[in-house]
Coordinates of C-alpha atoms and ligand atoms in Angstrom, one line a residue:
X5 CA -19.3 -30.5 5.5
X6 CA -18.6 -29.6 9.1
X7 CA -17.5 -26.0 9.6
X8 CA -14.7 -25.2 11.9
X9 CA -15.1 -22.4 14.3
X10 CA -12.7 -20.3 12.3
X11 CA -14.8 -20.6 9.2
X12 CA -17.8 -19.5 11.2
X13 CA -16.1 -16.3 12.4
X14 CA -16.3 -15.2 8.9
X15 CA -19.9 -15.9 8.3
X16 CA -20.7 -12.5 7.0
X17 CA -18.3 -12.4 4.1
X18 CA -18.3 -16.1 3.5
X19 CA -22.0 -16.1 2.5
X20 CA -21.6 -19.8 1.9
X21 CA -24.5 -21.4 0.0
X22 CA -24.4 -24.0 2.8
X23 CA -25.8 -21.3 5.1
X24 CA -28.6 -20.2 2.9
X25 CA -32.1 -21.3 3.5
X26 CA -33.5 -24.0 1.3
X27 CA -35.8 -21.5 -0.2
X28 CA -33.0 -19.5 -1.7
X29 CA -31.6 -22.5 -3.4
X30 CA -32.3 -22.9 -7.0
X31 CA -32.2 -26.7 -7.0
X32 CA -31.0 -29.6 -4.9
X33 CA -27.9 -31.0 -6.4
X34 CA -27.6 -34.7 -7.1
X35 CA -25.6 -36.3 -4.3
X36 CA -22.5 -36.9 -6.5
X37 CA -22.4 -33.3 -7.5
X38 CA -23.1 -32.1 -4.0
X39 CA -20.1 -34.2 -2.8
X40 CA -17.9 -32.8 -5.5
X41 CA -18.8 -29.3 -4.5
X42 CA -18.1 -29.9 -0.9
X43 CA -14.7 -31.1 -1.9
X44 CA -14.1 -28.0 -4.0
X45 CA -15.4 -25.8 -1.2
X46 CA -12.8 -27.3 1.1
X47 CA -10.0 -27.0 -1.3
X48 CA -10.7 -23.3 -2.1
X49 CA -11.6 -22.1 1.3
X50 CA -8.8 -20.2 3.1
X51 CA -9.4 -20.0 6.9
X52 CA -8.5 -17.0 9.0
X53 CA -5.5 -18.8 10.5
X54 CA -4.3 -19.8 7.1
X55 CA -4.6 -16.2 6.0
X56 CA -2.3 -15.2 8.9
X57 CA 0.3 -17.8 7.9
X58 CA 0.2 -16.5 4.3
X59 CA 0.7 -12.9 5.6
X60 CA 3.7 -14.0 7.6
X61 CA 5.4 -15.4 4.5
X62 CA 4.2 -12.3 2.6
X63 CA 5.9 -10.0 5.0
X64 CA 9.1 -11.8 4.7
X65 CA 9.2 -11.7 1.0
X66 CA 8.3 -8.0 0.9
X67 CA 11.3 -7.4 3.3
X68 CA 13.6 -9.5 1.2
X69 CA 12.7 -7.5 -1.9
X70 CA 13.5 -4.2 -0.1
X71 CA 16.9 -5.6 1.1
X72 CA 18.4 -7.0 -2.1
X73 CA 18.0 -7.0 -5.8
X74 CA 16.6 -10.0 -7.7
X75 CA 14.4 -11.3 -4.9
X76 CA 11.2 -13.1 -5.6
X77 CA 9.0 -10.0 -4.9
X78 CA 11.1 -7.3 -6.6
X79 CA 9.8 -4.3 -4.7
X80 CA 10.7 -2.0 -7.5
X81 CA 12.0 1.5 -6.8
X82 CA 10.1 4.1 -8.8
X83 CA 11.8 7.4 -8.1
X84 CA 8.5 8.9 -7.1
X85 CA 9.7 10.6 -3.9
X86 CA 6.5 11.9 -2.5
X87 CA 2.8 12.0 -2.8
X88 CA 1.4 15.0 -4.5
X89 CA 0.6 18.2 -2.6
X90 CA -2.5 18.7 -4.6
X91 CA -1.1 21.9 -6.2
X92 CA 0.6 20.2 -9.2
X93 CA -0.3 21.9 -12.5
X94 CA 0.4 21.4 -16.1
X95 CA -0.6 19.6 -19.3
X96 CA 0.7 16.1 -20.0
X97 CA 0.1 13.5 -22.6
X98 CA -0.4 10.1 -21.0
X99 CA -0.2 6.6 -22.5
X100 CA -1.6 3.5 -20.8
X101 CA -0.8 0.2 -22.3
X102 CA -3.4 -2.0 -20.6
X103 CA -4.3 -5.6 -21.3
X104 CA -7.0 -4.8 -23.9
X105 CA -6.5 -1.2 -24.9
X106 CA -4.0 1.5 -25.4
X107 CA -5.4 4.7 -23.9
X108 CA -4.0 8.1 -24.8
X109 CA -5.0 11.1 -22.8
X110 CA -4.3 14.8 -22.7
X111 CA -4.5 15.7 -19.0
X112 CA -4.6 19.2 -17.7
X113 CA -4.0 19.5 -14.0
X114 CA -5.4 22.6 -12.3
X115 CA -3.8 22.2 -8.9
X116 CA -5.3 24.5 -6.3
X117 CA -6.8 26.7 -8.9
X118 CA -9.4 24.0 -9.5
X119 CA -12.8 25.3 -10.4
X120 CA -15.0 23.7 -7.8
X121 CA -14.1 20.1 -7.3
X122 CA -12.6 19.6 -10.7
X123 CA -8.9 19.4 -10.3
X124 CA -8.2 18.2 -13.8
X125 CA -9.6 18.0 -17.3
X126 CA -9.0 15.2 -19.6
X127 CA -9.5 14.3 -23.3
X128 CA -8.9 10.7 -24.3
X129 CA -9.0 8.1 -27.0
X130 CA -8.9 4.3 -26.6
X131 CA -7.5 2.0 -29.2
X132 CA -8.1 -1.8 -29.0
X133 CA -4.8 -3.7 -28.9
X134 CA -4.9 -6.4 -31.6
X135 CA -4.6 -9.8 -29.9
X136 CA -1.7 -10.8 -32.2
X137 CA 0.4 -7.9 -30.7
X138 CA 0.4 -9.5 -27.3
X139 CA 2.5 -12.4 -28.5
X140 CA 4.3 -10.7 -31.4
X141 CA 7.5 -8.7 -31.7
X142 CA 8.6 -5.6 -30.0
X143 CA 8.7 -3.6 -33.2
X144 CA 5.0 -4.2 -34.0
X145 CA 4.0 -3.2 -30.4
X146 CA 5.9 0.1 -30.5
X147 CA 4.9 0.9 -34.1
X148 CA 1.3 0.5 -33.0
X149 CA 1.7 2.7 -29.9
X150 CA 3.6 5.4 -31.8
X151 CA 1.0 5.4 -34.6
X152 CA -1.8 6.0 -32.2
X153 CA 0.1 8.7 -30.4
X154 CA 0.6 10.4 -33.8
X155 CA -3.1 10.1 -34.6
X156 CA -4.0 11.6 -31.2
X157 CA -1.5 14.4 -31.4
X158 CA -2.6 15.4 -34.9
X159 CA -6.3 15.1 -34.2
X160 CA -6.1 17.3 -31.2
X161 CA -3.8 19.9 -32.9
X162 CA -1.1 19.3 -30.4
X163 CA 1.5 19.3 -33.2
X164 CA 0.6 23.0 -33.7
X165 CA 0.8 23.8 -30.0
X166 CA 4.1 22.1 -29.3
X167 CA 7.4 21.9 -31.1
X168 CA 10.7 20.1 -30.9
X169 CA 12.1 23.1 -28.9
X170 CA 9.1 23.0 -26.6
X171 CA 7.9 19.4 -26.7
X172 CA 4.8 18.1 -25.0
X173 CA 5.7 16.0 -21.9
X174 CA 4.6 12.4 -22.1
X175 CA 4.0 10.0 -19.2
X176 CA 3.8 6.3 -19.9
X177 CA 1.9 3.8 -17.6
X178 CA 3.6 0.5 -18.2
X179 CA 2.0 -2.0 -15.8
X180 CA 4.6 -4.7 -15.8
X181 CA 7.6 -5.3 -13.5
X182 CA 10.4 -3.0 -14.5
X183 CA 13.8 -2.0 -13.0
X184 CA 14.0 1.8 -13.0
X185 CA 17.5 3.4 -12.6
X186 CA 15.7 6.7 -13.3
X187 CA 12.0 7.7 -13.6
X188 CA 12.3 7.9 -17.4
X189 CA 13.9 4.6 -17.8
X190 CA 12.3 1.1 -17.3
X191 CA 13.9 -2.3 -18.0
X192 CA 11.2 -4.9 -18.3
X193 CA 12.0 -7.8 -15.9
X194 CA 9.4 -10.2 -17.2
X195 CA 6.1 -10.1 -19.0
X196 CA 3.1 -10.8 -16.8
X197 CA -0.7 -11.1 -17.5
X198 CA -0.3 -13.4 -20.5
X199 CA 1.8 -10.9 -22.5
X200 CA 4.7 -12.5 -24.4
X201 CA 6.2 -10.0 -26.8
X202 CA 9.6 -10.9 -28.0
X203 CA 12.5 -8.5 -27.7
X204 CA 11.3 -6.5 -24.7
X205 CA 12.4 -8.4 -21.6
X206 CA 15.7 -7.1 -20.4
X207 CA 15.3 -3.9 -22.5
X208 CA 14.5 -0.3 -21.6
X209 CA 10.8 0.1 -22.7
X210 CA 11.2 3.9 -22.5
X211 CA 14.0 3.8 -25.0
X212 CA 12.2 1.5 -27.4
X213 CA 9.1 3.7 -27.3
X214 CA 11.2 6.9 -27.6
X215 CA 12.9 5.6 -30.8
X216 CA 9.5 5.0 -32.4
X217 CA 8.1 8.4 -31.4
X218 CA 11.3 10.1 -32.7
X219 CA 11.0 8.3 -36.0
X220 CA 7.7 10.1 -36.5
X221 CA 9.1 13.4 -35.6
X222 CA 6.4 14.1 -33.1
X223 CA 6.8 17.2 -30.8
X224 CA 6.7 15.0 -27.6
X225 CA 9.2 14.0 -24.9
X226 CA 8.8 10.9 -22.7
X227 CA 9.6 12.0 -19.2
X228 CA 8.3 9.3 -16.9
X229 CA 7.4 5.6 -16.9
X230 CA 5.1 4.5 -14.1
X231 CA 3.2 1.5 -12.8
X232 CA -0.6 1.5 -12.6
X233 CA -0.4 0.9 -8.8
X234 CA 1.7 4.0 -8.3
X235 CA -0.6 5.9 -10.6
X236 CA -3.6 4.9 -8.6
X237 CA -1.9 5.9 -5.3
X238 CA -0.8 9.3 -6.6
X239 CA -4.0 10.1 -8.3
X240 CA -6.0 9.3 -5.2
X241 CA -3.7 11.2 -2.9
X242 CA -4.1 14.3 -5.1
X243 CA -7.6 14.6 -3.7
X244 CA -7.6 12.2 -0.7
X245 CA -4.8 12.8 1.9
X246 CA -5.7 9.6 3.7
X247 CA -4.4 7.4 0.8
X248 CA -1.9 4.9 2.1
X249 CA -1.7 2.3 -0.7
X250 CA -2.6 2.1 -4.4
X251 CA -3.9 -1.4 -5.3
X252 CA -4.9 -2.9 -8.5
X253 CA -7.3 -5.8 -8.3
X254 CA -8.1 -6.3 -12.0
X255 CA -6.5 -8.4 -14.7
X256 CA -3.4 -8.5 -12.5
X257 CA -3.0 -8.0 -8.8
X258 CA -0.4 -5.7 -7.2
X259 CA 0.1 -2.7 -4.9
X260 CA 2.3 0.3 -4.3
X261 CA 3.0 2.3 -1.1
X262 CA 5.4 5.0 0.1
X263 CA 8.3 3.3 1.9
X264 CA 10.8 5.0 4.2
X265 CA 14.0 5.1 2.3
X266 CA 15.8 3.9 5.4
X267 CA 13.8 0.6 5.1
X268 CA 14.9 0.2 1.5
X269 CA 18.3 -1.5 2.3
X270 CA 19.1 -2.1 -1.4
X271 CA 19.1 1.7 -2.0
X272 CA 22.2 3.7 -1.5
X273 CA 21.4 5.9 1.5
X274 CA 23.7 8.6 0.2
X275 CA 22.1 8.7 -3.2
X276 CA 22.2 12.4 -4.2
X277 CA 18.8 12.2 -5.8
X278 CA 17.1 11.3 -2.6
X279 CA 18.8 14.1 -0.7
X280 CA 17.9 16.5 -3.5
X281 CA 14.3 15.4 -3.6
X282 CA 13.9 15.6 0.1
X283 CA 15.4 19.1 0.2
X284 CA 13.0 20.1 -2.6
X285 CA 10.0 18.6 -0.8
X286 CA 11.0 20.0 2.5
X287 CA 11.2 16.5 4.1
X288 CA 12.9 16.3 7.5
X289 CA 16.1 14.2 7.5
X290 CA 15.3 10.6 8.2
X291 CA 11.8 10.9 6.8
X292 CA 12.6 10.5 3.1
X293 CA 10.3 8.3 1.2
X294 CA 10.1 6.4 -2.1
X295 CA 7.1 4.9 -3.8
X296 CA 7.6 1.1 -4.1
X297 CA 5.9 -0.9 -6.8
X298 CA 5.8 -4.2 -5.0
X299 CA 5.0 -6.5 -7.9
X300 CA 3.6 -8.9 -5.4
X301 CA 1.8 -10.9 -8.0
X302 CA 5.0 -13.0 -7.8
X303 CA 4.5 -13.8 -4.1
X304 CA 5.2 -17.5 -3.3
X305 CA 6.7 -18.5 -6.6
X306 CA 8.6 -21.1 -4.5
X307 CA 5.2 -22.7 -3.6
X308 CA 5.8 -22.7 0.2
X309 CA 2.5 -21.5 1.5
X310 CA -0.3 -20.8 -0.9
X311 CA -2.8 -23.7 -1.2
X312 CA -3.0 -24.5 -4.9
X313 CA -5.6 -26.7 -6.5
X314 CA -4.9 -28.8 -9.6
X315 CA -6.8 -26.2 -11.6
X316 CA -4.3 -23.5 -10.4
X317 CA -1.4 -25.8 -11.4
X318 CA -2.9 -26.3 -14.8
X319 CA -3.2 -22.6 -15.4
X320 CA 0.4 -22.1 -14.4
X321 CA 1.7 -24.9 -16.6
X322 CA -0.2 -23.7 -19.6
X323 CA 0.7 -20.0 -19.2
X324 CA 3.5 -18.3 -21.1
X325 CA 5.6 -18.0 -17.9
X326 CA 5.1 -21.2 -15.8
X327 CA 6.4 -20.7 -12.2
X328 CA 5.9 -17.0 -12.3
X329 CA 3.2 -14.8 -10.7
X330 CA 1.9 -17.6 -8.4
X331 CA -0.1 -15.3 -6.2
X332 CA -1.6 -13.4 -9.2
X333 CA -2.7 -16.6 -10.8
X334 CA -4.9 -17.5 -7.8
X335 CA -6.4 -14.1 -7.3
X336 CA -6.5 -11.8 -10.3
X337 CA -9.2 -11.2 -12.9
X338 CA -7.3 -12.7 -15.8
X339 CA -7.4 -16.1 -14.1
X340 CA -10.6 -16.3 -12.1
X341 CA -12.8 -17.0 -15.1
X342 CA -10.3 -19.6 -16.3
X343 CA -10.3 -21.4 -13.0
X344 CA -14.1 -21.5 -13.2
X345 CA -13.9 -22.9 -16.7
X346 CA -11.4 -25.6 -15.8
X347 CA -13.5 -26.8 -12.9
X348 CA -16.6 -27.0 -15.2
X349 CA -14.6 -28.8 -17.9
X350 CA -13.5 -31.3 -15.2
X351 CA -17.0 -31.9 -14.0
X352 CA -18.3 -32.1 -17.6
X353 CA -15.6 -34.7 -18.5
X354 CA -16.8 -36.8 -15.6
X355 CA -20.4 -36.5 -16.7
X356 CA -21.5 -34.4 -13.7
X357 CA -22.8 -31.3 -15.4
X358 CA -24.4 -30.2 -18.6
X359 CA -26.0 -33.6 -19.5
X360 CA -25.8 -34.6 -23.1
X361 CA -29.5 -35.2 -23.2
X362 CA -29.8 -31.4 -23.5
X363 CA -27.9 -31.4 -26.8
X364 CA -25.0 -29.5 -25.5
X365 CA -22.5 -27.6 -27.5
X366 CA -19.4 -27.6 -25.4
X367 CA -17.0 -26.1 -27.9
X368 CA -16.9 -22.6 -26.3
X369 CA -16.5 -24.1 -22.8
X370 CA -13.6 -26.1 -24.0
X371 CA -11.8 -23.0 -25.4
X372 CA -9.1 -21.7 -23.0
X373 CA -9.9 -18.3 -21.5
X374 CA -13.4 -18.3 -23.1
X375 CA -14.9 -17.2 -19.7
X376 CA -14.2 -13.7 -18.7
X377 CA -14.1 -13.0 -14.9
X378 CA -17.0 -10.6 -15.5
X379 CA -19.2 -13.6 -15.9
X380 CA -18.5 -14.6 -12.3
X381 CA -19.5 -11.1 -11.2
X382 CA -22.7 -11.3 -13.2
X383 CA -23.6 -14.7 -11.8
X384 CA -23.1 -13.4 -8.3
X385 CA -25.1 -10.3 -9.1
X386 CA -28.1 -12.4 -10.2
X387 CA -30.6 -12.2 -7.5
X388 CA -33.6 -13.4 -9.4
X389 CA -35.1 -16.5 -7.6
X390 CA -34.9 -18.6 -10.8
X391 CA -31.5 -17.2 -11.8
X392 CA -32.7 -16.3 -15.2
X393 CA -29.7 -14.0 -15.9
X394 CA -27.3 -16.9 -15.1
X395 CA -29.2 -19.2 -17.4
X396 CA -29.1 -16.6 -20.2
X397 CA -25.4 -15.9 -19.7
X398 CA -24.5 -19.6 -19.9
X399 CA -26.5 -20.0 -23.0
X400 CA -25.4 -16.7 -24.7
X401 CA -21.7 -16.8 -23.9
X402 CA -21.1 -20.5 -23.8
X403 CA -24.0 -21.9 -25.9
X404 CA -24.9 -24.3 -23.0
X405 CA -28.3 -25.5 -22.1
X406 CA -28.0 -25.7 -18.3
X407 CA -30.3 -27.7 -16.0
X408 CA -31.4 -26.1 -12.8
X409 CA -28.7 -28.1 -11.0
X410 CA -26.1 -26.8 -13.4
X411 CA -27.1 -23.3 -12.7
X412 CA -27.0 -23.8 -8.9
X413 CA -23.6 -25.4 -9.3
X414 CA -22.3 -22.4 -11.3
X415 CA -23.6 -20.0 -8.7
X416 CA -21.9 -21.8 -5.9
X417 CA -18.7 -22.2 -7.8
X418 CA -18.5 -18.6 -8.8
X419 CA -18.8 -17.7 -5.2
X420 CA -16.1 -20.2 -4.0
X421 CA -13.6 -18.9 -6.5
X422 CA -14.3 -15.2 -5.9
X423 CA -14.2 -15.6 -2.1
X424 CA -10.8 -17.2 -2.3
X425 CA -9.6 -14.4 -4.6
X426 CA -10.8 -11.6 -2.4
X427 CA -9.4 -13.2 0.8
X428 CA -6.0 -13.6 -0.8
X429 CA -6.1 -10.0 -2.1
X430 CA -6.3 -8.8 1.5
X431 CA -3.1 -10.6 2.4
X432 CA -0.8 -8.4 0.3
X433 CA -2.3 -5.2 1.8
X434 CA -2.2 -6.7 5.3
X435 CA 1.5 -7.6 4.9
X436 CA 2.4 -4.0 3.8
X437 CA 0.4 -2.5 6.6
X438 CA 2.1 -4.7 9.2
X439 CA 5.6 -4.2 7.9
X440 CA 5.1 -0.4 7.7
X441 CA 3.2 0.0 10.9
X442 CA 0.3 1.5 9.0
X443 CA -2.8 1.4 11.2
X444 CA -5.4 3.5 9.3
X445 CA -6.1 5.0 5.9
X446 CA -7.5 4.4 2.5
X447 CA -6.4 1.7 0.0
X448 CA -7.1 3.3 -3.3
X449 CA -8.2 0.4 -5.5
X450 CA -8.7 0.1 -9.2
X451 CA -9.3 -2.8 -11.6
X452 CA -12.3 -4.7 -12.8
X453 CA -12.5 -7.1 -9.8
X454 CA -12.4 -4.3 -7.2
X455 CA -14.8 -2.1 -9.1
X456 CA -17.1 -4.5 -10.8
X457 CA -17.5 -7.5 -8.6
X458 CA -20.5 -6.9 -6.4
X459 CA -19.0 -8.5 -3.3
X460 CA -15.3 -8.1 -3.6
X461 CA -14.9 -5.1 -1.3
X462 CA -16.9 -6.6 1.5
X463 CA -15.1 -9.9 1.4
X464 CA -11.7 -8.2 1.2
X465 CA -12.5 -6.0 4.1
X466 CA -13.6 -8.9 6.2
X467 CA -10.5 -10.9 5.5
X468 CA -8.3 -7.9 6.3
X469 CA -10.1 -7.5 9.6
X470 CA -9.5 -11.2 10.4
X471 CA -5.7 -10.9 9.8
X472 CA -5.3 -7.6 11.5
X473 CA -7.7 -8.7 14.3
X474 CA -10.0 -5.7 14.2
X475 CA -12.5 -5.7 17.0
X476 CA -14.2 -2.3 16.6
X477 CA -17.3 -1.2 14.7
X478 CA -15.4 0.9 12.2
X479 CA -12.7 -0.5 10.0
X480 CA -9.6 1.6 10.3
X481 CA -8.3 0.7 6.9
X482 CA -10.8 0.9 4.1
X483 CA -10.8 0.3 0.4
X484 CA -11.8 3.3 -1.8
X485 CA -12.2 3.5 -5.5
X486 CA -9.0 4.9 -7.0
X487 CA -9.0 8.0 -9.1
X488 CA -7.8 7.5 -12.7
X489 CA -4.2 6.4 -12.0
X490 CA -3.0 5.7 -15.5
X491 CA -4.3 9.1 -16.8
X492 CA -4.4 11.6 -13.9
X493 CA -1.9 9.8 -11.7
X494 CA 0.6 9.5 -14.5
X495 CA 0.1 13.2 -15.3
X496 CA 0.7 14.2 -11.7
X497 CA 3.9 12.2 -11.6
X498 CA 4.9 13.9 -14.9
X499 CA 4.2 17.3 -13.4
X500 CA 6.2 16.5 -10.3
X501 CA 9.1 15.3 -12.4
X502 CA 9.0 18.5 -14.5
X503 CA 9.1 20.5 -11.3
X504 CA 12.1 18.4 -10.0
X505 CA 13.9 19.0 -13.3
X506 CA 13.3 22.7 -13.1
X507 CA 14.7 22.7 -9.6
X508 CA 17.8 20.7 -10.7
X509 CA 18.3 23.1 -13.6
X510 CA 17.8 26.2 -11.4
X511 CA 20.4 25.2 -9.0
Ligands
LIG5 C1 0.7 -7.4 -13.0 C2 1.9 -6.5 -13.4 C3 1.9 -5.3 -12.5 C4 0.6 -4.6 -12.4 C5 -0.5 -5.5 -12.1 C6 -1.9 -4.8 -12.2 O1 0.9 -7.9 -11.7 O2 3.1 -7.2 -13.3 O3 2.9 -4.4 -12.9 O4 0.6 -3.5 -11.5 O5 -0.5 -6.6 -13.0 O6 -2.1 -4.3 -13.5

């Protein structure tokens, strides 16, 4: 493959196998496979100029979402009016409905009375979400959640500490797109990340949960529903004033930032709540802000700019919501392993990998979503010259007997797919920064891809630099590991909401 100048600019992050010395290669690939890989490499590679084109479209869709309701990227209003001061205090129960677990935490915020660097204490329990719940009925979901809250409340003696007159405040991290008319109200727009629970879309999840909590007569009161991106931003800002964006690069892909309310055209500029909040926060007129949960996993659902391969198209067609979350399906953790699997199956079907002379058992490989994105990280992490770890993983997880060429192919493929994902992830952040005129700060990132993939941050930073045309030695916008958004972030937002309610009550 001949490399364009553009591709070469990015040599550092695009540590293409084509640039490695022969010695580092595990095996030479048979010509046919090598040609196939060259083709894949070309299809998946996104050049610097293509990134810029993507960002141009991205900026437009972000703006449309701020201007009007029901746009492709919804730019959801969250009623979080400010980042924390760092002084917030209180004890809050937080619930986080993630893709695999329900996490329940009791979070105590110490504010500026922190002992040393510890600004909070936290006790938590995790409960595995049964797979069947994700495609079941609303009632089973909320029964499960309420039952676990009851277990937690009772096991920690919180039912003794709180009463129906003085209930324990509850914050709920619900990381799906939701329309919020108020902070304690959240109408699910559409399920994402493979969830497909009937009877929730178009409904207020806060109300559904509240009903189930009330039925158990628990001394708790749901006071806020937040998105994980907003949680990550707020939790990080509690200790890091340079936080500009909260980003999740995990099962899903999304970000939140503080927008100037004047830029949110769909918001009524005279909304009393904004005026009240800014008076309370001491914000100067014209400087009022609102946290926006972009929900930019939906970027380019009209398929105008993102280069999609036949594997991406297949993932979309076979997903519970075809046509939705186009950007997320190319870049997020839920899908990277599946893209890898689909490519392998395609090569297998054409007799190019895992030769049958090795008595292969391909049942696991043929099973949809049998490859977790973590496998790609582990493969890229394998630095042993003979790639023993990769060989063992392919045999343990997929019961495959790879040849040296198969292993080499897997390594290159894992890289091709992860590089594209990381470069795309930079586009959303670049678009926000360009639209908002943000020139420096920290993107507080959470999620398995950001935190577990060995090369994600470096590739992401390099792509961001290409789009924003950084020339200096030091990157002005850097990615940091977010503090616990769904626990601590949610609790801080809960504490801010209690303060606001106190203010409204007091006059
Ligand atoms: C999906 C959800 C979004 C969430 C993201 C990361 O994109 O729709 O709400 O923030 O995943 O978890």
